[in-house]
Amino acid sequence: MATIVICLILVVICIVGIRSMINRTAHGCCGGGGDNVKKVKVKDKNVSHYPYTCTVGVSGMTCSNCKKRVENAFNEKEGVYAVVDLAKAQAVIHMKEKMPEDEIMSTIWQSGYEPDGLKFS
């Protein structure tokens, strides 16, 4: 009897895992149903106009939509231009006025990802 119960539990776990994998493949890691996140346009992309720059690690990003979410969270702020490198799992944030560290970390958290180390240059 115990063997049957264990087998049923394993079957249920396998079914849930397979369905999750199918959904992730069909809809992307963000579950967005294939919808692309629209990128926020930055008016001034000339980095020489931004005297402050920081680099911060961002954990949890897995696709281009994740990248756009983090970039958008910063780029919608006035005087900020952010570029995210998905492969390096980091964001380079250019600022016209220095943004407090806690605001940078909070912006990443609010976009759904985990900040990991921050370095001003």
Short mmCIF file of C-alpha atoms in Angstrom, two decimals:
data_model
loop_
_atom_site.label_atom_id
_atom_site.label_comp_id
_atom_site.label_asym_id
_atom_site.label_seq_id
_atom_site.Cartn_x
_atom_site.Cartn_y
_atom_site.Cartn_z
CA MET A 1 0.00 0.00 0.00
CA ALA A 2 2.81 2.42 0.90
CA THR A 3 4.51 1.71 -2.43
CA ILE A 4 1.35 2.69 -4.32
CA VAL A 5 1.04 5.95 -2.39
CA ILE A 6 4.70 6.82 -3.03
CA CYS A 7 4.30 6.02 -6.73
CA LEU A 8 1.20 8.24 -6.96
CA ILE A 9 3.04 11.10 -5.28
CA LEU A 10 5.94 10.72 -7.72
CA VAL A 11 3.55 10.69 -10.69
CA VAL A 12 1.86 13.89 -9.46
CA ILE A 13 5.25 15.58 -9.00
CA CYS A 14 6.29 14.55 -12.52
CA ILE A 15 3.05 15.86 -14.03
CA VAL A 16 3.38 19.20 -12.24
CA GLY A 17 7.03 19.47 -13.33
CA ILE A 18 6.25 18.67 -16.96
CA ARG A 19 3.35 21.16 -17.06
CA SER A 20 5.58 23.84 -15.55
CA MET A 21 8.27 23.15 -18.15
CA ILE A 22 5.74 23.31 -20.99
CA ASN A 23 4.31 26.61 -19.70
CA ARG A 24 7.77 28.10 -19.31
CA THR A 25 8.74 27.04 -22.83
CA ALA A 26 5.51 28.35 -24.35
CA HIS A 27 5.23 31.58 -22.36
CA GLY A 28 8.79 32.47 -21.43
CA CYS A 29 10.26 32.56 -17.98
CA CYS A 30 8.13 35.52 -16.97
CA GLY A 31 4.84 33.84 -17.81
CA GLY A 32 4.01 36.72 -20.08
CA GLY A 33 2.24 34.66 -22.70
CA GLY A 34 4.82 35.59 -25.29
CA ASP A 35 4.13 39.32 -24.97
CA ASN A 36 7.26 41.37 -25.19
CA VAL A 37 7.90 44.05 -22.62
CA LYS A 38 7.98 47.43 -24.33
CA LYS A 39 11.28 49.21 -23.81
CA VAL A 40 11.25 52.68 -22.23
CA LYS A 41 13.09 55.05 -24.56
CA VAL A 42 15.82 57.21 -23.03
CA LYS A 43 16.11 60.68 -24.53
CA ASP A 44 19.80 61.15 -23.76
CA LYS A 45 22.00 58.08 -24.38
CA ASN A 46 25.29 59.99 -24.37
CA VAL A 47 27.04 58.58 -21.29
CA SER A 48 29.36 61.60 -21.09
CA HIS A 49 26.32 63.59 -19.92
CA TYR A 50 26.01 61.34 -16.85
CA PRO A 51 28.71 62.12 -14.25
CA TYR A 52 27.74 59.28 -11.89
CA THR A 53 27.89 55.59 -12.77
CA CYS A 54 27.37 52.48 -10.71
CA THR A 55 27.41 48.79 -11.46
CA VAL A 56 25.12 46.44 -9.58
CA GLY A 57 24.61 42.70 -9.88
CA VAL A 58 21.06 41.55 -10.57
CA SER A 59 20.07 37.98 -9.70
CA GLY A 60 17.07 36.18 -11.14
CA MET A 61 17.02 37.49 -14.71
CA THR A 62 16.68 34.77 -17.32
CA CYS A 63 15.38 36.36 -20.53
CA SER A 64 15.26 39.59 -22.53
CA ASN A 65 11.95 40.55 -20.89
CA CYS A 66 13.66 40.35 -17.48
CA LYS A 67 16.43 42.60 -18.83
CA LYS A 68 13.91 45.13 -20.14
CA ARG A 69 12.02 45.19 -16.82
CA VAL A 70 15.14 46.19 -14.91
CA GLU A 71 16.20 48.73 -17.55
CA ASN A 72 12.70 50.22 -17.66
CA ALA A 73 12.57 50.57 -13.87
CA PHE A 74 15.58 52.90 -14.05
CA ASN A 75 15.06 54.48 -17.48
CA GLU A 76 11.63 55.83 -16.56
CA LYS A 77 13.35 57.98 -13.91
CA GLU A 78 14.44 61.45 -15.02
CA GLY A 79 18.21 61.78 -15.50
CA VAL A 80 18.95 58.05 -15.42
CA TYR A 81 20.15 55.75 -18.20
CA ALA A 82 20.56 52.04 -17.39
CA VAL A 83 21.98 49.25 -19.51
CA VAL A 84 21.59 45.64 -18.36
CA ASP A 85 23.91 42.83 -19.43
CA LEU A 86 21.91 39.62 -19.15
CA ALA A 87 24.95 37.36 -19.61
CA LYS A 88 26.88 39.08 -16.80
CA ALA A 89 23.73 39.50 -14.66
CA GLN A 90 24.52 43.13 -13.98
CA ALA A 91 23.20 46.60 -14.60
CA VAL A 92 25.29 49.67 -15.35
CA ILE A 93 23.37 52.73 -14.21
CA HIS A 94 24.38 56.18 -15.46
CA MET A 95 23.00 59.13 -13.45
CA LYS A 96 23.00 62.89 -13.88
CA GLU A 97 22.52 63.23 -10.11
CA LYS A 98 23.78 60.64 -7.67
CA MET A 99 21.00 58.28 -6.64
CA PRO A 100 21.13 56.89 -3.08
CA GLU A 101 22.22 53.25 -2.81
CA ASP A 102 19.00 52.25 -1.07
CA GLU A 103 16.94 53.71 -3.93
CA ILE A 104 18.98 51.76 -6.49
CA MET A 105 18.54 48.53 -4.53
CA SER A 106 14.84 49.23 -3.99
CA THR A 107 14.28 49.86 -7.70
CA ILE A 108 15.74 46.44 -8.54
CA TRP A 109 13.67 44.73 -5.82
CA GLN A 110 10.50 46.45 -7.04
CA SER A 111 11.14 45.25 -10.59
CA GLY A 112 11.11 41.67 -9.24
CA TYR A 113 14.82 40.82 -9.01
CA GLU A 114 17.51 40.66 -6.35
CA PRO A 115 20.33 43.23 -6.22
CA ASP A 116 23.76 41.78 -5.54
CA GLY A 117 26.56 44.19 -4.70
CA LEU A 118 26.79 47.80 -5.79
CA LYS A 119 29.88 49.68 -6.88
CA PHE A 120 30.11 53.36 -7.83
CA SER A 121 32.78 54.33 -10.33
#
